[in-house]
Coordinates of C-alpha atoms in Angstrom, one line a residue:
X1 CA -97.3 52.8 -31.5
X2 CA -98.6 54.2 -28.1
X3 CA -96.5 55.7 -25.5
X4 CA -96.5 54.1 -22.0
X5 CA -95.0 55.4 -18.8
X6 CA -95.0 53.9 -15.3
X7 CA -93.4 55.2 -12.1
X8 CA -92.9 54.2 -8.4
X9 CA -90.5 56.3 -6.3
X10 CA -90.3 59.4 -4.1
X11 CA -91.0 62.1 -6.6
X12 CA -94.6 63.3 -7.4
X13 CA -95.6 60.8 -10.1
X14 CA -97.7 63.3 -12.1
X15 CA -94.6 65.2 -13.1
X16 CA -92.6 62.1 -14.0
X17 CA -95.4 60.6 -16.0
X18 CA -96.3 63.7 -17.9
X19 CA -92.7 64.5 -18.7
X20 CA -92.2 60.9 -19.9
X21 CA -95.2 61.2 -22.1
X22 CA -93.9 64.4 -23.6
X23 CA -90.7 62.6 -24.5
X24 CA -92.7 59.9 -26.2
X25 CA -94.7 62.4 -28.3
X26 CA -92.6 61.6 -31.4
X27 CA -94.3 58.2 -31.5
X28 CA -97.5 59.8 -32.6
X29 CA -100.8 59.7 -30.7
X30 CA -104.4 61.0 -30.7
X31 CA -105.2 61.1 -26.9
X32 CA -103.4 61.1 -23.6
X33 CA -104.2 60.1 -20.0
X34 CA -102.8 59.5 -16.5
X35 CA -103.8 57.5 -13.5
X36 CA -102.4 57.8 -9.9
X37 CA -102.9 55.8 -6.8
X38 CA -104.1 58.0 -3.9
X39 CA -105.0 56.7 -0.4
X40 CA -106.9 53.6 -1.6
X41 CA -108.4 55.1 -4.8
X42 CA -107.6 55.6 -8.4
X43 CA -107.4 59.3 -9.5
X44 CA -107.2 59.7 -13.3
X45 CA -107.8 62.1 -16.2
X46 CA -107.7 61.5 -20.0
X47 CA -108.3 63.7 -23.0
X48 CA -108.6 63.3 -26.7
X49 CA -106.1 65.2 -28.7
X50 CA -102.6 66.4 -27.8
X51 CA -100.9 66.2 -24.4
X52 CA -101.5 69.9 -23.9
X53 CA -105.3 69.1 -23.6
X54 CA -104.6 66.8 -20.7
X55 CA -102.1 69.2 -19.0
X56 CA -104.8 72.0 -19.3
X57 CA -107.4 69.8 -17.6
X58 CA -105.0 68.8 -14.8
X59 CA -104.1 72.5 -14.3
X60 CA -107.8 73.2 -13.8
X61 CA -108.4 70.2 -11.6
X62 CA -105.1 69.4 -9.9
X63 CA -104.1 65.8 -9.1
X64 CA -102.8 64.7 -5.6
X65 CA -99.0 64.7 -5.1
X66 CA -98.7 61.0 -4.8
X67 CA -95.7 58.8 -5.9
X68 CA -97.2 56.0 -8.0
X69 CA -98.7 56.4 -11.4
X70 CA -99.0 55.4 -15.0
X71 CA -99.6 57.3 -18.2
X72 CA -100.4 56.7 -21.9
X73 CA -100.5 58.4 -25.2
X74 CA -102.9 56.4 -27.5
X75 CA -102.7 55.7 -31.3
X76 CA -106.3 54.5 -31.9
X77 CA -107.0 51.0 -33.0
X78 CA -110.3 49.9 -31.5
X79 CA -112.7 52.8 -31.4
X80 CA -112.2 56.4 -32.5
X81 CA -109.9 58.9 -30.7
X82 CA -112.3 60.2 -28.0
X83 CA -112.1 61.0 -24.3
X84 CA -114.0 57.7 -23.5
X85 CA -111.6 55.6 -25.6
X86 CA -108.5 57.3 -24.2
X87 CA -106.3 55.3 -21.7
X88 CA -106.1 54.6 -18.8
X89 CA -109.2 52.3 -18.4
X90 CA -110.5 51.2 -15.1
X91 CA -112.4 48.2 -13.8
X92 CA -116.0 48.3 -12.7
X93 CA -115.1 49.0 -9.1
X94 CA -112.3 51.5 -10.1
X95 CA -109.9 49.4 -8.2
X96 CA -107.6 48.8 -11.2
X97 CA -106.3 51.4 -13.8
X98 CA -104.7 49.9 -16.9
X99 CA -103.0 51.2 -20.1
X100 CA -102.2 49.1 -23.1
X101 CA -100.3 49.0 -26.3
X102 CA -101.0 46.4 -29.0
X103 CA -104.1 44.4 -30.0
X104 CA -105.9 41.8 -27.9
X105 CA -107.1 39.4 -30.7
X106 CA -109.8 37.6 -28.6
X107 CA -111.2 40.6 -26.9
X108 CA -114.6 40.2 -28.6
X109 CA -115.2 36.8 -26.9
X110 CA -113.8 38.1 -23.6
X111 CA -116.0 41.2 -23.8
X112 CA -119.1 39.0 -24.5
X113 CA -118.4 37.0 -21.4
X114 CA -118.0 40.1 -19.2
X115 CA -121.2 41.7 -20.6
X116 CA -123.2 38.5 -20.1
X117 CA -122.0 38.7 -16.4
X118 CA -123.4 42.2 -16.1
X119 CA -120.3 44.3 -16.7
X120 CA -121.1 47.5 -18.6
X121 CA -118.4 48.6 -20.9
X122 CA -117.4 52.3 -20.8
X123 CA -115.5 52.4 -24.1
X124 CA -115.1 50.8 -27.5
X125 CA -111.6 49.5 -26.8
X126 CA -110.1 46.0 -26.4
X127 CA -108.1 47.5 -23.6
X128 CA -111.0 47.9 -21.1
X129 CA -111.6 44.1 -21.1
X130 CA -108.2 43.5 -19.6
X131 CA -108.9 46.1 -16.8
X132 CA -112.1 44.2 -15.9
X133 CA -110.3 40.8 -16.0
X134 CA -107.6 42.1 -13.7
X135 CA -110.1 43.3 -11.2
X136 CA -111.9 39.9 -11.3
X137 CA -108.6 38.3 -10.4
X138 CA -107.9 40.7 -7.5
X139 CA -111.2 40.0 -6.0
X140 CA -110.1 36.4 -5.5
X141 CA -107.4 37.6 -3.1
X142 CA -104.3 37.4 -5.3
X143 CA -102.0 40.3 -5.7
X144 CA -101.6 42.4 -8.8
X145 CA -98.6 40.5 -10.0
X146 CA -100.3 37.1 -9.9
X147 CA -103.5 38.7 -11.3
X148 CA -101.5 39.9 -14.3
X149 CA -100.0 36.5 -14.9
X150 CA -103.3 34.8 -14.8
X151 CA -105.0 37.3 -17.1
X152 CA -102.2 37.2 -19.7
X153 CA -102.4 33.4 -20.0
X154 CA -105.9 34.0 -21.4
X155 CA -105.1 36.8 -23.8
X156 CA -104.3 36.3 -27.6
X157 CA -102.5 38.8 -29.7
X158 CA -99.6 41.2 -29.1
X159 CA -99.7 43.5 -26.1
X160 CA -98.0 45.5 -23.4
X161 CA -100.2 46.0 -20.3
X162 CA -99.3 48.3 -17.4
X163 CA -101.5 48.5 -14.3
X164 CA -101.9 49.8 -10.8
X165 CA -104.1 48.6 -7.9
X166 CA -105.6 51.2 -5.6
X167 CA -105.3 48.8 -2.7
X168 CA -101.5 48.2 -3.4
X169 CA -100.1 51.8 -3.9
X170 CA -96.4 50.9 -4.0
X171 CA -96.2 48.7 -7.1
X172 CA -96.8 49.0 -10.8
X173 CA -97.1 45.7 -12.8
X174 CA -96.6 45.3 -16.5
X175 CA -96.7 42.4 -19.0
X176 CA -95.2 42.1 -22.4
X177 CA -95.9 39.9 -25.4
X178 CA -94.5 41.0 -28.8
X179 CA -94.8 44.7 -28.0
X180 CA -92.3 47.2 -26.7
X181 CA -91.6 47.6 -23.0
X182 CA -88.4 48.6 -21.1
X183 CA -87.7 49.0 -17.4
X184 CA -85.7 51.9 -16.0
X185 CA -83.8 51.2 -12.8
X186 CA -83.1 54.0 -10.4
X187 CA -82.2 54.5 -6.8
X188 CA -85.2 54.4 -4.6
X189 CA -87.4 54.6 -7.7
X190 CA -88.1 52.5 -10.8
X191 CA -89.7 53.2 -14.2
X192 CA -91.5 51.6 -17.1
X193 CA -91.7 52.9 -20.6
X194 CA -92.4 52.1 -24.2
X195 CA -88.7 53.0 -24.8
X196 CA -85.9 54.5 -22.8
X197 CA -86.8 58.0 -23.9
X198 CA -89.6 57.9 -21.2
X199 CA -87.1 57.9 -18.3
X200 CA -83.7 58.9 -19.8
X201 CA -83.7 62.1 -17.8
X202 CA -83.8 60.1 -14.6
X203 CA -81.7 57.0 -15.2
X204 CA -79.6 55.4 -17.9
X205 CA -79.7 51.9 -16.3
X206 CA -82.3 49.8 -18.2
X207 CA -83.6 46.3 -18.3
X208 CA -84.9 44.4 -21.4
X209 CA -87.6 41.7 -21.0
X210 CA -88.2 38.6 -23.0
X211 CA -91.6 37.6 -24.5
X212 CA -94.4 36.5 -22.2
X213 CA -93.0 38.0 -19.0
X214 CA -94.5 40.1 -16.2
X215 CA -92.4 42.7 -14.4
X216 CA -93.2 44.3 -11.0
X217 CA -91.6 47.6 -10.0
X218 CA -91.5 49.0 -6.5
X219 CA -89.3 51.6 -4.9
X220 CA -87.0 48.9 -3.7
X221 CA -86.6 46.8 -6.8
X222 CA -87.7 45.0 -9.9
X223 CA -89.0 41.4 -10.2
X224 CA -89.6 39.5 -13.4
X225 CA -91.6 36.3 -13.9
X226 CA -93.1 34.3 -16.8
X227 CA -96.8 34.3 -17.5
X228 CA -96.8 30.9 -15.7
X229 CA -95.4 32.5 -12.6
X230 CA -91.9 31.1 -12.8
X231 CA -89.2 33.5 -11.7
X232 CA -87.1 35.0 -14.5
X233 CA -84.3 37.5 -15.1
X234 CA -84.4 40.6 -17.3
X235 CA -81.2 41.7 -19.2
X236 CA -79.7 44.9 -17.8
X237 CA -77.8 47.3 -19.9
X238 CA -76.5 50.9 -19.8
X239 CA -78.0 53.5 -22.1
X240 CA -75.3 55.8 -23.5
X241 CA -77.5 57.5 -26.1
X242 CA -78.6 61.1 -25.8
X243 CA -82.4 61.8 -25.8
X244 CA -82.5 62.2 -29.6
X245 CA -80.8 58.8 -30.1
X246 CA -83.0 57.3 -27.4
X247 CA -86.2 58.3 -29.3
X248 CA -84.7 56.5 -32.3
X249 CA -83.8 53.4 -30.3
X250 CA -80.1 54.1 -30.8
X251 CA -80.4 54.6 -34.6
X252 CA -79.2 57.7 -36.4
X253 CA -82.5 58.3 -38.2
X254 CA -86.2 57.6 -37.5
X255 CA -86.3 56.1 -41.0
X256 CA -83.7 53.5 -40.2
X257 CA -85.4 52.7 -36.9
X258 CA -88.7 52.3 -38.8
X259 CA -87.1 50.0 -41.4
X260 CA -86.0 47.7 -38.5
X261 CA -89.4 47.9 -37.0
X262 CA -90.9 46.2 -40.0
X263 CA -91.0 42.6 -38.7
X264 CA -93.2 43.9 -35.8
X265 CA -95.3 46.1 -38.0
X266 CA -96.0 43.3 -40.4
X267 CA -97.0 41.0 -37.5
X268 CA -99.3 43.7 -36.0
X269 CA -101.0 44.3 -39.4
X270 CA -101.9 40.5 -39.4
X271 CA -103.2 40.4 -35.9
X272 CA -106.8 39.4 -35.5
X273 CA -107.4 38.7 -39.1
X274 CA -108.4 35.0 -38.8
X275 CA -111.4 34.0 -36.7
X276 CA -111.6 30.8 -34.6
X277 CA -113.4 29.1 -37.6
X278 CA -110.3 29.9 -39.7
X279 CA -112.1 32.4 -41.9
X280 CA -110.7 35.9 -42.6
X281 CA -112.4 38.7 -40.7
X282 CA -111.9 42.4 -41.4
X283 CA -113.6 44.2 -38.5
X284 CA -114.0 47.5 -40.2
X285 CA -115.1 46.2 -43.6
X286 CA -118.7 47.5 -43.2
X287 CA -119.5 46.3 -46.7
X288 CA -121.7 43.2 -46.8
X289 CA -120.7 40.0 -48.5
X290 CA -123.4 40.6 -51.1
X291 CA -122.0 44.1 -51.8
X292 CA -118.7 42.5 -52.5
X293 CA -120.1 39.7 -54.5
X294 CA -121.7 42.3 -56.8
X295 CA -118.4 44.0 -57.5
X296 CA -117.4 43.5 -61.1
X297 CA -114.5 46.0 -61.3
X298 CA -112.0 47.5 -58.8
X299 CA -110.3 50.8 -59.2
X300 CA -107.4 51.4 -56.8
X301 CA -106.5 55.1 -56.2
X302 CA -103.4 56.2 -54.4
X303 CA -100.3 58.4 -54.7
X304 CA -96.6 57.9 -54.4
X305 CA -95.5 54.8 -52.4
X306 CA -99.2 54.0 -51.8
X307 CA -99.7 53.8 -55.6
X308 CA -97.0 51.1 -55.8
X309 CA -98.7 49.1 -53.1
X310 CA -101.8 49.4 -55.3
X311 CA -99.9 48.0 -58.3
X312 CA -99.0 44.9 -56.2
X313 CA -102.6 44.6 -55.1
X314 CA -103.6 44.4 -58.8
X315 CA -101.5 41.3 -59.3
X316 CA -102.9 39.7 -56.2
X317 CA -106.6 40.5 -56.7
X318 CA -106.7 39.5 -60.3
X319 CA -104.9 36.3 -59.7
X320 CA -106.9 35.2 -56.6
X321 CA -110.3 36.8 -57.4
X322 CA -110.4 37.1 -61.2
X323 CA -111.8 40.6 -61.0
X324 CA -110.4 43.3 -63.3
X325 CA -108.4 45.9 -61.4
X326 CA -107.3 49.4 -62.5
X327 CA -104.7 51.3 -60.6
X328 CA -105.0 55.1 -60.8
X329 CA -103.0 58.1 -59.6
X330 CA -105.4 59.9 -57.3
X331 CA -104.4 63.2 -58.7
X332 CA -105.5 62.2 -62.2
X333 CA -108.5 60.1 -61.3
X334 CA -111.5 62.5 -61.4
X335 CA -110.1 64.6 -64.2
X336 CA -110.3 61.8 -66.8
X337 CA -114.1 61.2 -66.4
X338 CA -113.7 57.7 -65.1
X339 CA -116.4 55.0 -65.8
X340 CA -118.0 54.2 -62.4
X341 CA -121.1 52.2 -61.5
X342 CA -122.7 51.0 -58.3
X343 CA -120.9 47.7 -58.8
X344 CA -117.4 49.3 -58.9
X345 CA -115.4 49.1 -55.8
X346 CA -113.0 52.0 -55.4
X347 CA -110.0 51.2 -53.0
X348 CA -108.3 54.3 -51.7
X349 CA -104.8 53.7 -50.2
X350 CA -103.5 56.5 -47.9
X351 CA -101.2 56.2 -44.9
X352 CA -102.3 59.5 -43.3
X353 CA -106.0 59.3 -44.3
X354 CA -105.8 63.0 -45.2
X355 CA -104.1 62.9 -48.6
X356 CA -106.0 65.6 -50.4
X357 CA -106.1 64.3 -54.0
X358 CA -107.1 60.8 -52.8
X359 CA -109.9 62.4 -50.6
X360 CA -111.3 64.3 -53.6
X361 CA -111.1 61.1 -55.7
X362 CA -113.2 59.1 -53.3
X363 CA -115.8 61.9 -53.0
X364 CA -116.1 61.8 -56.8
X365 CA -116.5 58.0 -56.7
X366 CA -119.3 58.2 -54.0
X367 CA -121.1 60.8 -56.1
X368 CA -121.1 58.2 -58.9
X369 CA -122.7 55.7 -56.4
X370 CA -119.6 53.5 -56.2
X371 CA -118.6 51.7 -53.1
X372 CA -115.4 52.9 -51.4
X373 CA -113.0 51.0 -49.2
X374 CA -109.9 52.6 -47.7
X375 CA -106.6 51.2 -46.6
X376 CA -105.2 53.5 -44.0
X377 CA -102.9 53.7 -41.0
X378 CA -104.7 56.5 -39.0
X379 CA -107.9 55.7 -37.1
X380 CA -110.4 58.4 -37.3
X381 CA -108.9 60.3 -40.2
X382 CA -111.0 61.8 -43.0
X383 CA -110.6 59.1 -45.7
X384 CA -111.7 56.2 -43.5
X385 CA -114.6 58.2 -42.2
X386 CA -115.9 59.0 -45.6
X387 CA -115.4 55.4 -46.9
X388 CA -117.9 52.5 -46.7
X389 CA -115.2 50.3 -45.1
X390 CA -111.6 50.4 -44.0
X391 CA -108.7 48.1 -43.4
X392 CA -106.4 49.7 -40.9
X393 CA -102.8 48.7 -41.4
X394 CA -101.7 49.1 -37.7
X395 CA -98.2 50.2 -38.7
X396 CA -97.9 52.6 -35.8
X397 CA -96.7 56.2 -36.3
X398 CA -94.1 56.7 -39.0
X399 CA -91.9 59.7 -38.4
X400 CA -89.6 59.5 -41.4
X401 CA -91.1 61.3 -44.4
X402 CA -90.1 58.5 -46.8
X403 CA -92.4 55.6 -46.1
X404 CA -91.0 52.2 -45.2
X405 CA -93.1 50.2 -42.7
X406 CA -96.1 52.1 -44.0
X407 CA -95.5 50.5 -47.4
X408 CA -95.0 47.0 -46.1
X409 CA -98.2 47.1 -44.0
X410 CA -100.2 48.5 -46.9
X411 CA -99.0 45.5 -48.9
X412 CA -100.2 43.2 -46.1
X413 CA -103.6 45.1 -46.2
X414 CA -103.8 44.6 -50.0
X415 CA -103.1 40.9 -49.7
X416 CA -105.8 40.6 -46.9
X417 CA -108.3 42.4 -49.1
X418 CA -107.5 40.1 -52.1
X419 CA -107.9 37.0 -49.9
X420 CA -111.1 38.3 -48.3
X421 CA -112.6 38.9 -51.7
X422 CA -111.6 35.5 -52.8
X423 CA -113.3 34.0 -49.7
X424 CA -116.5 36.0 -50.2
X425 CA -116.7 35.3 -54.0
X426 CA -115.6 31.7 -53.7
X427 CA -112.8 32.0 -56.2
X428 CA -110.4 30.2 -53.9
X429 CA -111.0 27.3 -51.6
X430 CA -110.6 27.8 -47.9
X431 CA -107.5 25.7 -47.7
X432 CA -105.9 27.7 -50.4
X433 CA -106.7 30.9 -48.5
X434 CA -105.3 29.4 -45.3
X435 CA -102.1 28.4 -47.1
X436 CA -101.5 32.0 -48.2
X437 CA -102.3 33.3 -44.7
X438 CA -99.8 30.8 -43.3
X439 CA -97.2 32.2 -45.7
X440 CA -98.0 35.7 -44.7
X441 CA -97.7 34.9 -41.0
X442 CA -94.2 33.7 -41.7
X443 CA -93.2 37.0 -43.3
X444 CA -92.1 38.8 -40.1
X445 CA -89.4 36.2 -39.7
X446 CA -88.5 36.5 -43.4
X447 CA -88.2 40.3 -43.1
X448 CA -86.0 40.0 -40.1
X449 CA -83.7 37.6 -42.0
X450 CA -83.2 40.3 -44.6
X451 CA -82.5 42.9 -41.9
X452 CA -79.9 40.6 -40.4
X453 CA -77.9 41.1 -43.6
X454 CA -78.1 44.9 -43.5
X455 CA -74.4 45.4 -43.4
X456 CA -74.1 43.7 -46.9
X457 CA -76.5 46.4 -48.2
X458 CA -74.7 49.2 -46.4
X459 CA -71.4 48.2 -47.9
X460 CA -73.0 48.2 -51.3
X461 CA -74.4 51.6 -50.8
X462 CA -71.1 53.0 -49.7
X463 CA -69.5 51.6 -52.9
X464 CA -71.9 53.8 -54.9
X465 CA -71.6 57.1 -53.2
X466 CA -70.2 58.5 -56.5
X467 CA -73.0 57.3 -58.7
X468 CA -75.2 59.9 -60.2
X469 CA -77.8 57.6 -61.6
X470 CA -79.2 54.2 -60.6
X471 CA -81.7 52.1 -62.5
X472 CA -84.1 49.4 -61.0
X473 CA -85.5 46.5 -62.9
X474 CA -88.3 44.1 -62.0
X475 CA -90.9 41.8 -63.4
X476 CA -94.5 40.9 -62.3
X477 CA -94.9 41.9 -58.6
X478 CA -91.2 42.9 -58.7
X479 CA -91.9 45.8 -61.1
X480 CA -93.7 47.9 -58.4
X481 CA -90.8 47.1 -56.1
X482 CA -88.4 48.5 -58.6
X483 CA -90.5 51.7 -58.8
X484 CA -90.5 52.0 -55.1
X485 CA -86.8 51.4 -54.8
X486 CA -86.2 54.2 -57.3
X487 CA -88.6 56.5 -55.5
X488 CA -86.8 56.0 -52.2
X489 CA -83.5 57.0 -53.8
X490 CA -85.1 60.1 -55.3
X491 CA -86.7 61.1 -52.0
X492 CA -83.8 61.0 -49.7
X493 CA -80.5 60.7 -51.8
X494 CA -81.7 63.2 -54.4
X495 CA -80.3 61.0 -57.2
X496 CA -81.7 60.3 -60.6
X497 CA -83.3 56.9 -60.2
X498 CA -85.8 55.1 -62.5
X499 CA -87.7 51.9 -62.1
X500 CA -88.6 49.8 -65.2
X501 CA -90.4 46.6 -66.1
X502 CA -87.5 44.5 -67.4
X503 CA -89.2 43.5 -70.6
X504 CA -89.4 47.2 -71.5
X505 CA -85.7 47.7 -71.6
X506 CA -85.4 47.1 -75.3
X507 CA -88.2 49.5 -76.0
X508 CA -86.1 52.5 -75.1
X509 CA -84.6 52.5 -71.6
X510 CA -81.6 50.4 -72.6
X511 CA -80.3 53.5 -74.3
X512 CA -79.5 54.8 -70.8
X513 CA -77.1 52.0 -70.0
X514 CA -73.5 52.8 -70.0
X515 CA -70.2 51.5 -68.6
X516 CA -70.4 51.1 -64.8
X517 CA -74.1 52.2 -64.4
X518 CA -75.5 50.4 -61.3
X519 CA -78.7 48.5 -62.0
X520 CA -80.6 46.9 -59.1
X521 CA -82.4 43.9 -60.3
X522 CA -85.3 42.3 -58.4
X523 CA -85.2 38.6 -59.7
X524 CA -88.5 36.7 -59.4
X525 CA -88.6 33.4 -57.7
X526 CA -88.1 30.4 -59.9
X527 CA -90.8 28.3 -61.4
X528 CA -93.7 30.5 -62.6
X529 CA -94.5 31.6 -66.1
X530 CA -90.9 31.8 -67.2
X531 CA -90.6 35.1 -65.3
X532 CA -87.3 34.1 -63.8
X533 CA -85.7 33.2 -67.2
X534 CA -87.0 36.3 -68.8
X535 CA -85.5 38.4 -66.0
X536 CA -82.1 36.8 -66.5
X537 CA -82.3 37.6 -70.2
X538 CA -82.8 41.3 -69.3
X539 CA -79.9 41.2 -66.9
X540 CA -77.7 39.7 -69.6
X541 CA -78.7 42.5 -71.9
X542 CA -77.6 45.3 -69.6
X543 CA -74.5 43.6 -68.4
X544 CA -73.3 43.1 -71.9
X545 CA -73.5 46.9 -72.3
X546 CA -71.3 47.6 -69.3
X547 CA -73.9 47.9 -66.5
X548 CA -72.9 46.8 -62.9
X549 CA -75.7 44.4 -62.0
X550 CA -76.8 44.3 -58.3
X551 CA -79.2 41.4 -58.0
X552 CA -81.8 40.5 -55.4
X553 CA -82.6 36.8 -55.7
X554 CA -84.0 34.0 -53.6
X555 CA -81.6 31.8 -51.6
X556 CA -80.4 28.8 -53.6
X557 CA -80.7 30.5 -57.0
X558 CA -77.4 29.5 -58.5
X559 CA -78.5 30.3 -62.0
X560 CA -78.3 34.1 -61.4
X561 CA -74.7 33.9 -60.1
X562 CA -72.9 34.2 -63.5
X563 CA -74.8 37.5 -64.3
X564 CA -74.6 39.2 -60.9
X565 CA -71.8 41.5 -60.1
X566 CA -73.3 41.6 -56.5
X567 CA -75.8 39.2 -55.2
X568 CA -78.1 39.9 -52.2
X569 CA -80.1 36.8 -51.2
X570 CA -83.8 36.9 -50.2
X571 CA -85.8 34.2 -48.4
X572 CA -87.7 31.8 -50.6
X573 CA -91.3 33.1 -50.8
X574 CA -94.1 33.0 -53.4
X575 CA -93.8 35.4 -56.3
X576 CA -96.9 37.4 -55.2
X577 CA -95.5 37.9 -51.7
X578 CA -91.9 38.6 -52.7
X579 CA -92.4 42.4 -52.5
X580 CA -92.5 42.2 -48.7
X581 CA -88.9 41.0 -48.6
X582 CA -87.5 42.4 -51.8
X583 CA -88.2 46.0 -51.0
X584 CA -86.3 45.9 -47.7
X585 CA -82.7 45.9 -49.1
X586 CA -83.8 48.8 -51.4
X587 CA -84.9 50.8 -48.3
X588 CA -81.6 50.0 -46.6
X589 CA -79.6 51.0 -49.7
X590 CA -81.3 54.4 -50.0
X591 CA -81.1 55.1 -46.3
X592 CA -77.4 54.4 -46.1
X593 CA -76.5 56.1 -49.4
X594 CA -78.4 59.3 -48.3
X595 CA -76.6 59.1 -45.0
X596 CA -73.2 58.9 -46.7
X597 CA -74.1 61.8 -48.9
X598 CA -74.8 63.9 -45.8
X599 CA -78.5 64.4 -46.4
X600 CA -81.3 64.7 -43.7
X601 CA -82.9 61.3 -44.2
X602 CA -85.9 62.0 -42.1
X603 CA -86.8 65.3 -43.5
X604 CA -85.8 65.4 -47.1
X605 CA -86.0 68.7 -48.9
X606 CA -89.3 69.9 -50.4
X607 CA -91.3 66.9 -49.1
X608 CA -94.1 66.7 -46.5
X609 CA -95.3 63.6 -44.6
X610 CA -99.0 64.2 -45.5
X611 CA -99.9 65.9 -48.7
X612 CA -103.0 67.9 -47.7
X613 CA -103.3 70.1 -50.8
X614 CA -104.1 69.1 -54.4

């Protein structure tokens, strides 16, 4: 998500920090800011919008030529993208300036304590809480490093914090828990950054930190410790990438980088969703429990990849909540005279929050007095603003045009919505909802286990460089996965690809099957409604006609082995949650095949990241 830069050295910090932020612009952001330490005081400026707005403000009111500073480009989570919510944030006495990436889950309780003690908050963010807590610690006489250790032990969630103390001008202190941070090691100067792109122009010597560690940089060196204060060591390495590769974390494409970011993205999308009482909480819901209890029909509207996430949502909502769900293409919705009432909930799924046909569809729904809830990745965008409630996916910026982590986090948001509705309507007991949430919270590790087998999928893709057509089969929640796998291949490999519900094969599509045709088969987990056995029957049908069956099936499923020419194993997960792991090999397959074909994976022909025309 956000871009972070920290610097201590001999150069003017302003130039180093602004340059670093510019090199992190690819990460996406909606505001930017800088803080410098000058003769016992914090000097800062921050502006909503692009980095150019901050640079213009600095040009009009120059900052002092000091040599310690931090900077930030923000991707809004708590609070809209405004000047007051931009980072850095300062403590009440302006002794501390702090920037932050991630989400502090228990910020509401911490904010309440601070406000009861008379602290007036200057922003809507969770970040500001950490600045005040750091300042409290410094007032006890400890230094910034110890203060950071003490504060972090009381924080919940995933975060990177970077801070400076006006009374200690020669150090920058940072902390990391499940959020990106890397140290740049120079001569007489040291750096911090969200990734190495922030400082690659100055040094190629870097240090990686473990979880729950604090790092202190000065001109003279770098010191690492645990949150408990015990000394630790970072892992040093040499960066031999150029700037373009550094932005991609060493990957050849942003899309491939974003595929590998999915464990973290799924974890971020789950942060803060369960309260201390164990109940689900969706902070931006804005629809009352009674509003939701009155809902008697749900219509999901979306386009492209988001439409397939909506199809998965239909399975989950109907199963857990017993509410009828329709899934509509946004571009068709208002032209078919849909039946809408005040008890209809329209769910709009859009990564950018600016998708034109989805926006027009929700405006039509609101004219018909229906309630609108949006699922979106971009805080402050138009669709969330015009909705009655929103679930933000917290995927962070996605640069590749073909969505990957955007899709997985939309799936998580759909599951959260389904479980929240079940909680409000009482269609599932609390322990049942908690069990599913426990399963969801294990998903980042499951996704990582699939990514660990990426080379198997790459080899499979290289074997099919000569294929001109690929089919995808699935059943139940695997059917939308098949559609999404086919879409990825169309988008970036420019191949004919179709996804089908496996039971529909005999109603026409089986005519396409010929000798050697590759068919990717998403096999449901065993043990529910004969789905697994029915899928095997479909695989036998196409294999008997010469197709090459490439099967994705859960670990331990030996019954599929006689019918799979190639078998890629998936973690054992419930059938409704299988899309989170089953789609990942299909993303890898498309990415590698497109690479082998020589295509521009990040910017495929004729496509745009956000479709802002109908």
